[in-house]
Short mmCIF file of C-alpha atoms in Angstrom, two decimals:
data_model
loop_
_atom_site.label_atom_id
_atom_site.label_comp_id
_atom_site.label_asym_id
_atom_site.label_seq_id
_atom_site.Cartn_x
_atom_site.Cartn_y
_atom_site.Cartn_z
CA UNK A 139 5.38 17.48 8.63
CA UNK A 140 7.86 14.77 9.40
CA UNK A 141 6.50 11.32 8.68
CA UNK A 142 8.31 8.35 7.24
CA UNK A 143 5.28 7.30 5.25
CA UNK A 144 1.90 8.57 4.14
CA UNK A 145 -0.46 5.65 4.66
CA UNK A 146 -3.78 7.17 5.70
CA UNK A 147 -5.23 10.64 6.13
CA UNK A 148 -5.82 9.76 9.77
CA UNK A 149 -2.16 10.28 10.51
CA UNK A 150 -2.32 13.91 9.31
CA UNK A 151 -2.77 16.69 11.84
CA UNK A 152 -4.13 20.07 10.88
CA UNK A 153 -0.59 21.44 10.99
CA UNK A 154 0.59 18.66 8.67
CA UNK A 155 -2.14 19.45 6.17
CA UNK A 156 -1.46 23.17 6.28
CA UNK A 157 2.27 22.61 5.82
CA UNK A 158 1.64 20.58 2.66
CA UNK A 159 -0.96 22.98 1.28
CA UNK A 160 1.20 26.04 1.91
CA UNK A 161 4.14 24.40 0.21
CA UNK A 162 1.89 23.34 -2.65
CA UNK A 163 0.79 26.94 -3.11
CA UNK A 164 4.43 27.97 -3.48
CA UNK A 165 5.01 25.34 -6.14
CA UNK A 166 1.71 26.19 -7.82
CA UNK A 167 2.85 29.79 -8.24
CA UNK A 168 6.02 28.70 -10.01
CA UNK A 169 5.85 25.10 -11.22
CA UNK A 170 9.11 25.41 -13.14
CA UNK A 171 11.07 27.04 -10.35
CA UNK A 172 11.89 23.89 -8.39
CA UNK A 173 13.67 21.92 -11.06
CA UNK A 174 16.88 21.53 -9.04
CA UNK A 175 15.29 20.86 -5.68
CA UNK A 176 15.49 17.07 -5.74
CA UNK A 177 17.81 16.46 -8.66
CA UNK A 178 18.97 12.87 -8.82
CA UNK A 179 16.14 11.50 -6.67
CA UNK A 180 14.17 8.56 -7.97
CA UNK A 181 10.56 7.77 -7.20
CA UNK A 182 9.33 4.20 -7.68
CA UNK A 183 5.80 3.83 -9.06
CA UNK A 184 4.24 0.48 -8.15
CA UNK A 185 0.69 0.44 -9.47
CA UNK A 186 -1.04 -2.91 -9.16
CA UNK A 187 -4.26 -1.29 -10.41
CA UNK A 188 -4.91 1.08 -13.31
CA UNK A 189 -4.37 4.79 -12.79
CA UNK A 190 -4.21 7.88 -14.96
CA UNK A 191 -4.28 10.97 -12.76
CA UNK A 192 -2.50 9.68 -9.66
CA UNK A 193 0.31 7.99 -11.53
CA UNK A 194 0.89 10.73 -14.07
CA UNK A 195 0.74 13.52 -11.51
CA UNK A 196 3.24 11.77 -9.25
CA UNK A 197 5.51 11.35 -12.26
CA UNK A 198 5.05 14.99 -13.24
CA UNK A 199 5.69 16.08 -9.65
CA UNK A 200 8.91 14.06 -9.39
CA UNK A 201 10.18 15.46 -12.67
CA UNK A 202 9.18 19.04 -11.82
CA UNK A 203 11.35 18.68 -8.70
CA UNK A 204 14.31 17.60 -10.79
CA UNK A 205 13.94 13.92 -10.01
CA UNK A 206 12.76 11.00 -12.09
CA UNK A 207 10.70 7.84 -11.77
CA UNK A 208 11.17 4.12 -12.18
CA UNK A 209 7.90 2.44 -13.04
CA UNK A 210 7.02 -1.18 -12.28
CA UNK A 211 4.70 -1.12 -15.27
CA UNK A 212 1.60 -3.24 -15.47
CA UNK A 213 1.11 -6.26 -13.25
CA UNK A 214 0.97 -8.43 -16.37
CA UNK A 215 4.51 -7.47 -17.32
CA UNK A 216 6.00 -7.79 -13.82
CA UNK A 217 7.11 -10.62 -11.55
CA UNK A 218 3.82 -10.26 -9.70
CA UNK A 219 2.38 -12.27 -12.56
CA UNK A 220 4.72 -15.10 -11.51
CA UNK A 221 3.30 -15.07 -8.02
CA UNK A 222 5.73 -12.77 -6.25
CA UNK A 223 4.40 -11.43 -2.95
CA UNK A 224 3.94 -7.72 -2.36
CA UNK A 225 6.41 -7.97 0.52
CA UNK A 226 9.10 -9.28 -1.82
CA UNK A 227 8.27 -6.79 -4.57
CA UNK A 228 8.64 -3.74 -2.35
CA UNK A 229 11.84 -5.04 -0.77
CA UNK A 230 13.34 -5.33 -4.23
CA UNK A 231 12.06 -1.97 -5.45
CA UNK A 232 13.34 -0.28 -2.29
CA UNK A 233 16.83 -0.77 -3.63
CA UNK A 234 16.03 1.11 -6.81
CA UNK A 235 14.47 4.32 -5.53
CA UNK A 236 14.33 6.93 -2.77
CA UNK A 237 10.58 6.65 -2.18
CA UNK A 238 7.80 4.33 -3.22
CA UNK A 239 4.29 5.16 -4.42
CA UNK A 240 2.00 2.16 -4.15
CA UNK A 241 -1.48 1.42 -5.44
CA UNK A 242 -2.84 -2.03 -4.66
CA UNK A 243 -6.26 -3.68 -4.66
CA UNK A 244 -5.98 -4.95 -1.07
CA UNK A 245 -6.72 -2.79 1.95
CA UNK A 246 -3.73 -2.34 4.21
CA UNK A 247 -1.25 -3.02 1.39
CA UNK A 248 0.60 0.23 1.95
CA UNK A 249 0.96 -0.48 5.65
CA UNK A 250 2.35 -3.90 4.85
CA UNK A 251 4.82 -2.31 2.42
CA UNK A 252 5.87 0.16 5.11
CA UNK A 253 6.61 -2.77 7.44
CA UNK A 254 9.18 -4.07 4.98
CA UNK A 255 11.01 -1.04 3.61
CA UNK A 256 12.96 1.92 4.97
CA UNK A 257 12.24 4.39 2.16
CA UNK A 258 9.05 6.49 2.46
CA UNK A 259 5.89 4.78 1.21
CA UNK A 260 2.98 6.78 -0.16
CA UNK A 261 -0.37 5.02 -0.27
CA UNK A 262 -1.80 5.87 -3.67
CA UNK A 263 -4.94 3.84 -3.04
CA UNK A 264 -5.37 0.51 -1.24
CA UNK A 265 -8.58 -1.12 -2.42
CA UNK A 266 -11.57 0.43 -0.69
CA UNK A 267 -9.30 1.74 2.06
CA UNK A 268 -7.55 5.08 1.76
CA UNK A 269 -6.07 7.51 -0.76
CA UNK A 270 -4.44 10.25 1.32
CA UNK A 271 -2.52 12.08 -1.40
CA UNK A 272 -5.82 12.56 -3.26
CA UNK A 273 -7.18 14.03 -0.04
CA UNK A 274 -4.38 16.57 0.13
CA UNK A 275 -5.18 17.82 -3.36
CA UNK A 276 -8.89 17.78 -2.51
CA UNK A 277 -8.20 19.94 0.55
CA UNK A 278 -6.00 22.25 -1.49
CA UNK A 279 -8.86 22.71 -3.96
CA UNK A 280 -11.42 23.25 -1.20
CA UNK A 281 -9.19 25.80 0.50
CA UNK A 282 -8.79 27.69 -2.76
CA UNK A 283 -12.49 27.60 -3.58
CA UNK A 284 -14.21 28.03 -0.26
CA UNK A 285 -11.69 28.09 2.56
CA UNK A 286 -11.50 25.44 5.25
CA UNK A 287 -13.42 27.21 8.01
CA UNK A 288 -17.15 27.30 8.73
CA UNK A 289 -17.82 25.13 5.73
CA UNK A 290 -20.61 22.73 4.75
CA UNK A 291 -19.55 19.95 2.44
CA UNK A 292 -21.72 17.29 0.86
CA UNK A 293 -19.97 14.03 0.01
CA UNK A 294 -22.10 11.93 -2.29
CA UNK A 295 -22.09 8.61 -4.08
CA UNK A 296 -20.31 5.40 -3.16
CA UNK A 297 -19.33 6.14 0.41
CA UNK A 298 -18.86 2.50 1.32
CA UNK A 299 -16.14 1.60 -1.15
CA UNK A 300 -14.88 5.07 -2.05
CA UNK A 301 -11.36 5.36 -0.71
CA UNK A 302 -11.13 9.07 -1.58
CA UNK A 303 -14.22 9.61 0.57
CA UNK A 304 -12.76 7.74 3.53
CA UNK A 305 -9.54 9.74 3.49
CA UNK A 306 -11.28 13.06 2.93
CA UNK A 307 -13.70 12.44 5.78
CA UNK A 308 -10.82 11.72 8.16
CA UNK A 309 -8.84 14.77 7.14
CA UNK A 310 -11.81 17.14 7.38
CA UNK A 311 -12.14 16.35 11.08
CA UNK A 312 -9.14 18.68 11.57
CA UNK A 313 -11.20 21.65 10.40
CA UNK A 314 -14.42 23.47 11.23
CA UNK A 315 -16.39 21.61 8.60
CA UNK A 316 -19.88 20.14 8.67
CA UNK A 317 -19.86 16.88 6.71
CA UNK A 318 -23.07 15.73 5.00
CA UNK A 319 -22.89 12.23 3.55
CA UNK A 320 -25.40 11.51 0.79
CA UNK A 321 -25.82 7.97 -0.48
CA UNK A 322 -28.24 5.08 -0.87
CA UNK A 323 -28.58 2.98 2.26
CA UNK A 324 -26.50 0.17 0.74
CA UNK A 325 -23.52 2.45 0.11
CA UNK A 326 -23.31 4.27 3.45
CA UNK A 327 -19.96 4.92 5.08
CA UNK A 328 -18.38 1.76 6.48
CA UNK A 329 -18.47 1.19 10.21
CA UNK A 330 -14.75 1.81 10.59
CA UNK A 331 -14.96 5.32 9.13
CA UNK A 332 -18.07 6.22 11.12
CA UNK A 333 -16.25 5.02 14.23
CA UNK A 334 -13.30 7.33 13.52
CA UNK A 335 -15.52 10.31 12.77
CA UNK A 336 -17.37 9.75 16.02
CA UNK A 337 -14.10 9.43 17.94
CA UNK A 338 -12.87 12.67 16.38
CA UNK A 339 -16.05 14.47 17.39
CA UNK A 340 -16.79 15.38 13.77
CA UNK A 341 -19.97 17.18 12.75
CA UNK A 342 -21.57 14.52 10.58
CA UNK A 343 -25.03 14.00 9.08
CA UNK A 344 -26.16 11.23 6.75
CA UNK A 345 -28.82 11.67 4.06
CA UNK A 346 -30.37 9.60 1.30
CA UNK A 347 -31.62 12.58 -0.71
CA UNK A 348 -29.32 15.32 -1.99
CA UNK A 349 -32.17 17.82 -2.05
CA UNK A 350 -32.36 17.61 1.75
CA UNK A 351 -29.05 19.37 2.08
CA UNK A 352 -27.98 20.83 -1.28
CA UNK A 353 -29.10 24.45 -0.65
CA UNK A 354 -26.83 24.65 2.40
CA UNK A 355 -23.67 23.32 0.81
CA UNK A 356 -20.50 25.24 -0.04
CA UNK A 357 -18.85 22.21 -1.64
CA UNK A 358 -20.34 19.09 -3.22
CA UNK A 359 -17.90 16.20 -3.61
CA UNK A 360 -19.34 13.66 -6.03
CA UNK A 361 -18.04 10.13 -6.43
CA UNK A 362 -18.79 7.39 -8.88
CA UNK A 363 -21.30 4.71 -8.01
CA UNK A 364 -19.78 1.57 -9.44
CA UNK A 365 -21.98 -0.73 -11.45
CA UNK A 366 -20.32 -3.85 -10.08
CA UNK A 367 -21.51 -3.08 -6.55
CA UNK A 368 -25.09 -3.93 -7.52
CA UNK A 369 -26.65 -7.35 -8.07
CA UNK A 370 -28.47 -6.31 -11.22
CA UNK A 371 -28.47 -3.60 -13.84
CA UNK A 372 -31.96 -2.26 -13.04
CA UNK A 373 -31.08 -1.64 -9.41
CA UNK A 374 -27.89 0.13 -10.43
CA UNK A 375 -29.70 2.37 -12.92
CA UNK A 376 -32.33 3.30 -10.34
CA UNK A 377 -29.75 4.26 -7.72
CA UNK A 378 -27.27 5.94 -10.05
CA UNK A 379 -30.01 8.11 -11.56
CA UNK A 380 -30.86 9.55 -8.16
CA UNK A 381 -27.31 10.72 -7.57
CA UNK A 382 -26.63 12.38 -10.92
CA UNK A 383 -25.79 16.09 -11.08
CA UNK A 384 -27.24 18.14 -13.93
CA UNK A 385 -27.62 21.85 -14.58
CA UNK A 386 -31.17 21.52 -13.27
CA UNK A 387 -29.90 19.97 -10.02
CA UNK A 388 -27.68 22.98 -9.42
CA UNK A 389 -30.58 25.42 -9.61
CA UNK A 390 -31.26 24.62 -5.97
CA UNK A 391 -27.64 25.18 -4.92
CA UNK A 392 -25.75 28.26 -3.81
CA UNK A 393 -24.35 30.23 -6.75
CA UNK A 394 -20.80 29.64 -5.62
CA UNK A 395 -21.13 25.92 -4.84
CA UNK A 396 -17.93 24.13 -5.84
CA UNK A 397 -18.67 20.80 -7.48
CA UNK A 398 -15.74 18.42 -7.09
CA UNK A 399 -15.06 14.87 -8.24
CA UNK A 400 -11.88 12.78 -7.89
CA UNK A 401 -12.48 11.46 -11.43
CA UNK A 402 -12.90 9.41 -13.50
CA UNK A 403 -16.58 10.15 -13.82
CA UNK A 404 -18.93 8.08 -15.91
CA UNK A 405 -22.21 9.94 -16.03
CA UNK A 406 -22.72 11.08 -12.44
CA UNK A 407 -22.00 14.67 -13.49
CA UNK A 408 -23.64 15.67 -16.78
CA UNK A 409 -21.31 17.20 -19.38
CA UNK A 410 -23.45 20.35 -19.37
CA UNK A 411 -22.17 21.11 -15.85
CA UNK A 412 -18.60 21.37 -17.14
CA UNK A 413 -19.19 24.87 -18.47
CA UNK A 414 -20.78 26.17 -15.28
CA UNK A 415 -18.78 28.24 -12.77
CA UNK A 416 -19.50 25.49 -10.26
CA UNK A 417 -17.43 22.86 -12.06
CA UNK A 418 -14.16 22.49 -10.16
CA UNK A 419 -13.13 18.92 -10.95
CA UNK A 420 -10.64 19.57 -13.73
CA UNK A 421 -8.87 22.23 -11.70
CA UNK A 422 -8.94 19.75 -8.82
CA UNK A 423 -7.15 17.19 -11.00
CA UNK A 424 -4.56 19.77 -12.09
CA UNK A 425 -3.82 20.53 -8.44
CA UNK A 426 -2.46 17.01 -8.14
CA UNK A 427 0.93 18.14 -9.43
CA UNK A 428 1.79 20.99 -7.03
CA UNK A 429 0.31 19.11 -4.09
CA UNK A 430 2.28 15.96 -4.86
CA UNK A 431 5.38 18.09 -5.39
CA UNK A 432 4.86 19.43 -1.88
CA UNK A 433 4.33 15.95 -0.50
CA UNK A 434 7.45 14.57 -2.16
CA UNK A 435 9.44 17.62 -1.10
CA UNK A 436 8.56 16.85 2.51
CA UNK A 437 9.10 13.10 2.30
CA UNK A 438 12.29 12.91 0.24
CA UNK B 94 -27.76 -28.06 38.67
CA UNK B 95 -26.75 -25.03 40.71
CA UNK B 96 -23.59 -23.04 40.56
CA UNK B 97 -22.62 -24.39 43.98
CA UNK B 98 -23.11 -28.03 43.05
CA UNK B 99 -21.09 -27.64 39.87
CA UNK B 100 -18.10 -26.47 41.82
CA UNK B 101 -18.20 -29.63 43.94
CA UNK B 102 -16.81 -31.75 41.10
CA UNK B 103 -13.22 -30.75 41.70
CA UNK B 104 -10.19 -31.41 39.59
CA UNK B 105 -6.87 -32.43 41.11
CA UNK B 106 -4.71 -29.91 39.30
CA UNK B 107 -5.14 -27.64 36.36
CA UNK B 108 -7.32 -24.67 35.48
CA UNK B 109 -10.97 -23.84 35.94
CA UNK B 110 -12.19 -21.07 33.69
CA UNK B 111 -15.37 -19.82 35.30
CA UNK B 112 -17.89 -17.15 34.26
CA UNK B 113 -17.35 -17.79 30.58
CA UNK B 114 -19.95 -16.10 28.37
CA UNK B 115 -22.73 -18.66 27.84
CA UNK B 116 -22.14 -20.57 24.62
CA UNK B 117 -18.45 -19.68 24.37
CA UNK B 118 -16.96 -22.75 26.12
CA UNK B 119 -16.11 -24.55 22.89
CA UNK B 120 -14.39 -21.43 21.63
CA UNK B 121 -12.33 -21.34 24.80
CA UNK B 122 -11.18 -24.89 24.05
CA UNK B 123 -10.43 -23.93 20.48
CA UNK B 124 -8.45 -20.96 21.68
CA UNK B 125 -6.42 -23.20 23.96
CA UNK B 126 -5.78 -25.64 21.15
CA UNK B 127 -7.65 -28.42 22.89
CA UNK B 128 -9.37 -30.60 20.32
CA UNK B 129 -9.78 -33.90 22.17
CA UNK B 130 -6.76 -35.49 20.52
CA UNK B 131 -4.36 -34.68 23.31
CA UNK B 132 -4.12 -36.05 26.83
CA UNK B 133 -5.96 -33.27 28.60
CA UNK B 134 -9.06 -34.28 30.56
CA UNK B 135 -11.65 -31.59 29.99
CA UNK B 136 -15.01 -30.97 31.65
CA UNK B 137 -17.50 -28.51 30.29
CA UNK B 138 -20.53 -26.93 31.84
CA UNK B 139 -22.67 -25.01 29.39
CA UNK B 140 -25.59 -22.71 30.10
CA UNK B 141 -25.14 -23.18 33.83
CA UNK B 142 -27.39 -20.89 35.91
CA UNK B 143 -25.40 -18.04 37.39
CA UNK B 144 -26.50 -15.36 39.84
CA UNK B 145 -24.11 -12.87 38.26
CA UNK B 146 -24.49 -13.66 34.58
CA UNK B 147 -27.86 -15.37 34.26
CA UNK B 148 -26.24 -18.20 32.28
CA UNK B 149 -22.59 -19.03 31.98
CA UNK B 150 -20.21 -21.70 30.78
CA UNK B 151 -17.47 -23.33 32.84
CA UNK B 152 -14.36 -25.06 31.46
CA UNK B 153 -12.15 -27.31 33.56
CA UNK B 154 -8.86 -28.52 32.17
CA UNK B 155 -6.84 -31.13 34.08
CA UNK B 156 -3.07 -30.76 34.18
CA UNK B 157 -2.90 -27.46 32.37
CA UNK B 158 -2.22 -23.96 33.72
CA UNK B 159 -2.89 -21.06 31.38
CA UNK B 160 -0.14 -18.67 30.42
CA UNK B 161 -0.47 -14.90 30.59
CA UNK B 162 -0.77 -14.63 26.81
CA UNK B 163 -3.53 -17.24 26.80
CA UNK B 164 -5.35 -15.25 29.43
CA UNK B 165 -5.09 -12.09 27.33
CA UNK B 166 -6.69 -13.77 24.37
CA UNK B 167 -9.29 -15.40 26.57
CA UNK B 168 -10.38 -11.93 27.63
CA UNK B 169 -11.56 -11.24 24.09
CA UNK B 170 -14.16 -13.98 24.05
CA UNK B 171 -14.89 -14.27 27.75
CA UNK B 172 -14.34 -10.80 29.21
CA UNK B 173 -15.88 -11.67 32.56
CA UNK B 174 -14.04 -14.96 33.02
CA UNK B 175 -12.34 -15.82 36.28
CA UNK B 176 -9.43 -18.21 36.33
CA UNK B 177 -8.84 -20.64 39.16
CA UNK B 178 -5.50 -22.41 39.22
CA UNK B 179 -5.90 -25.71 41.07
CA UNK B 180 -3.17 -27.74 42.71
CA UNK B 181 -3.94 -30.79 44.88
CA UNK B 182 -7.64 -29.91 44.80
CA UNK B 183 -7.04 -26.45 46.26
CA UNK B 184 -7.45 -23.12 44.54
CA UNK B 185 -3.95 -21.69 44.78
CA UNK B 186 -4.54 -18.67 42.59
CA UNK B 187 -7.59 -16.78 41.42
CA UNK B 188 -7.29 -14.30 38.56
CA UNK B 189 -9.42 -12.08 36.41
CA UNK B 190 -8.68 -11.89 32.70
CA UNK B 191 -7.23 -8.58 31.50
CA UNK B 192 -7.81 -7.14 28.07
CA UNK B 193 -4.55 -6.48 26.21
CA UNK B 194 -3.86 -3.41 24.03
CA UNK B 195 -3.28 -5.55 20.95
CA UNK B 196 -3.36 -9.15 19.85
CA UNK B 197 -1.50 -10.90 17.07
CA UNK B 198 -1.46 -14.37 15.54
CA UNK B 199 -4.78 -15.33 17.08
CA UNK B 200 -7.53 -14.01 14.82
CA UNK B 201 -7.83 -13.57 11.08
CA UNK B 202 -9.31 -10.38 9.71
CA UNK B 203 -12.94 -10.82 8.60
CA UNK B 204 -12.36 -8.44 5.67
CA UNK B 205 -11.60 -10.69 2.72
CA UNK B 206 -10.01 -7.73 0.93
CA UNK B 207 -7.53 -7.15 3.76
CA UNK B 208 -3.88 -7.65 2.81
CA UNK B 209 -3.54 -10.08 5.74
CA UNK B 210 -5.82 -12.47 3.85
CA UNK B 211 -3.86 -12.25 0.61
CA UNK B 212 -1.16 -14.85 1.16
CA UNK B 213 1.43 -12.30 2.24
CA UNK B 214 3.99 -13.12 4.96
CA UNK B 215 2.13 -11.11 7.58
CA UNK B 216 0.09 -12.02 10.62
CA UNK B 217 -3.14 -10.25 11.31
CA UNK B 218 -2.80 -7.84 14.21
CA UNK B 219 -5.62 -6.13 16.06
CA UNK B 220 -5.83 -3.19 18.37
CA UNK B 221 -8.18 -3.92 21.25
CA UNK B 222 -10.90 -1.28 21.60
CA UNK B 223 -13.27 -0.83 24.50
CA UNK B 224 -15.99 -2.57 22.54
CA UNK B 225 -14.24 -4.65 19.92
CA UNK B 226 -11.12 -5.21 17.91
CA UNK B 227 -9.63 -3.32 15.01
CA UNK B 228 -7.40 -4.69 12.28
CA UNK B 229 -4.15 -2.74 12.20
CA UNK B 230 -3.90 -3.19 8.44
CA UNK B 231 -7.32 -2.50 6.92
CA UNK B 232 -9.04 -0.86 9.91
CA UNK B 233 -11.93 -3.33 9.95
CA UNK B 234 -13.75 -3.34 13.28
CA UNK B 235 -14.89 -6.63 14.78
CA UNK B 236 -17.45 -6.44 17.53
CA UNK B 237 -19.69 -9.46 17.25
CA UNK B 238 -18.74 -13.07 16.66
CA UNK B 239 -15.06 -12.63 17.43
CA UNK B 240 -14.75 -16.38 17.83
CA UNK B 241 -15.73 -16.92 14.19
CA UNK B 242 -12.36 -15.51 13.26
CA UNK B 243 -10.08 -17.60 15.46
CA UNK B 244 -7.17 -18.83 13.37
CA UNK B 245 -7.19 -22.35 14.77
#
């Protein structure tokens, strides 16, 4: 892979993905063995929205590679609070670091940042847009659990606003994967993503009921349905209840179904599922470090 | 009024934009920055019967010849338009509009969560698709009601 920036999963070819995942596997086998690889390099973390996993795993990845991070901190404590534009912020931060990881509530923010700086920009989530580094760790997890060939994956929940869903759907078009999207009508994939999937010739089906497709799935990728997307509490409860995974739900699934979730979850996967062999989401989160090490290794 | 009769009312010099999508004439004026406060004499025909289109609009602008970039943008809202450049009552040039690969500075993105609508120093830019436009920043696709998003 040789890209200046990682802005969307759409820019990733199959070869790009495999390069990152193969490198990630090397790091995964020896997390402590790369501590001199990028000594002296600094990664800027600019998070305009809260983050636990993405931010901490990028920080861990940078430090595992021998580098370090400079962190903008919260928006409240930065010059953004004084009205500074994103364009100005990233031009300033560019002078402090060798690469920039950006999370921002507005779609297209990472592209805008990339217009203004010369250091590599990684989109760590731009509103309801994209989250490509999450996708790389998702693909790493899928490859470990089920392989990336002749696969049926169910992607369920908030498909309209779920940026991890959008990026994953794009990236999966590189592989022999049947994508089943499960959501209420109001949270279907946005037109722009459906357009891209169609253009890519992806094998896509849309469903409103999980039971229609669950027995055929190798992987079930669950996302959170956000309360604020609904006009009232009753409607939210009715919808969210239909897309909740319990031990009983999994009785209809293949024994080796991998249940994934980008986290954080609220109650869309019952705690009782955590102890089942199907639960893959914590391992998925742990994979964020070797995968982001691989990504930084290729970008820095 | 027939198509033939409409063409009889000639202008001395300027541009006739013919075969405009019915109902889009006012958007054409908006696109050209013509708001009635300048010197341009403008004639409009709206919902004129047309053999080719069923109904069409026609815009005649005295003393004004459209630039290539104006024609590109015009193609977005009136893809079938034909342009007649008039000098001394004669048609000296007849052109079809051509769709560009991308447009900038003309439309705003309809996605309110797009970074181009966030007060940043950036102009919305769109890739032109076969059947619509696509924001280069957020990926939003615009197919219908393109004229609702004209910047001016």
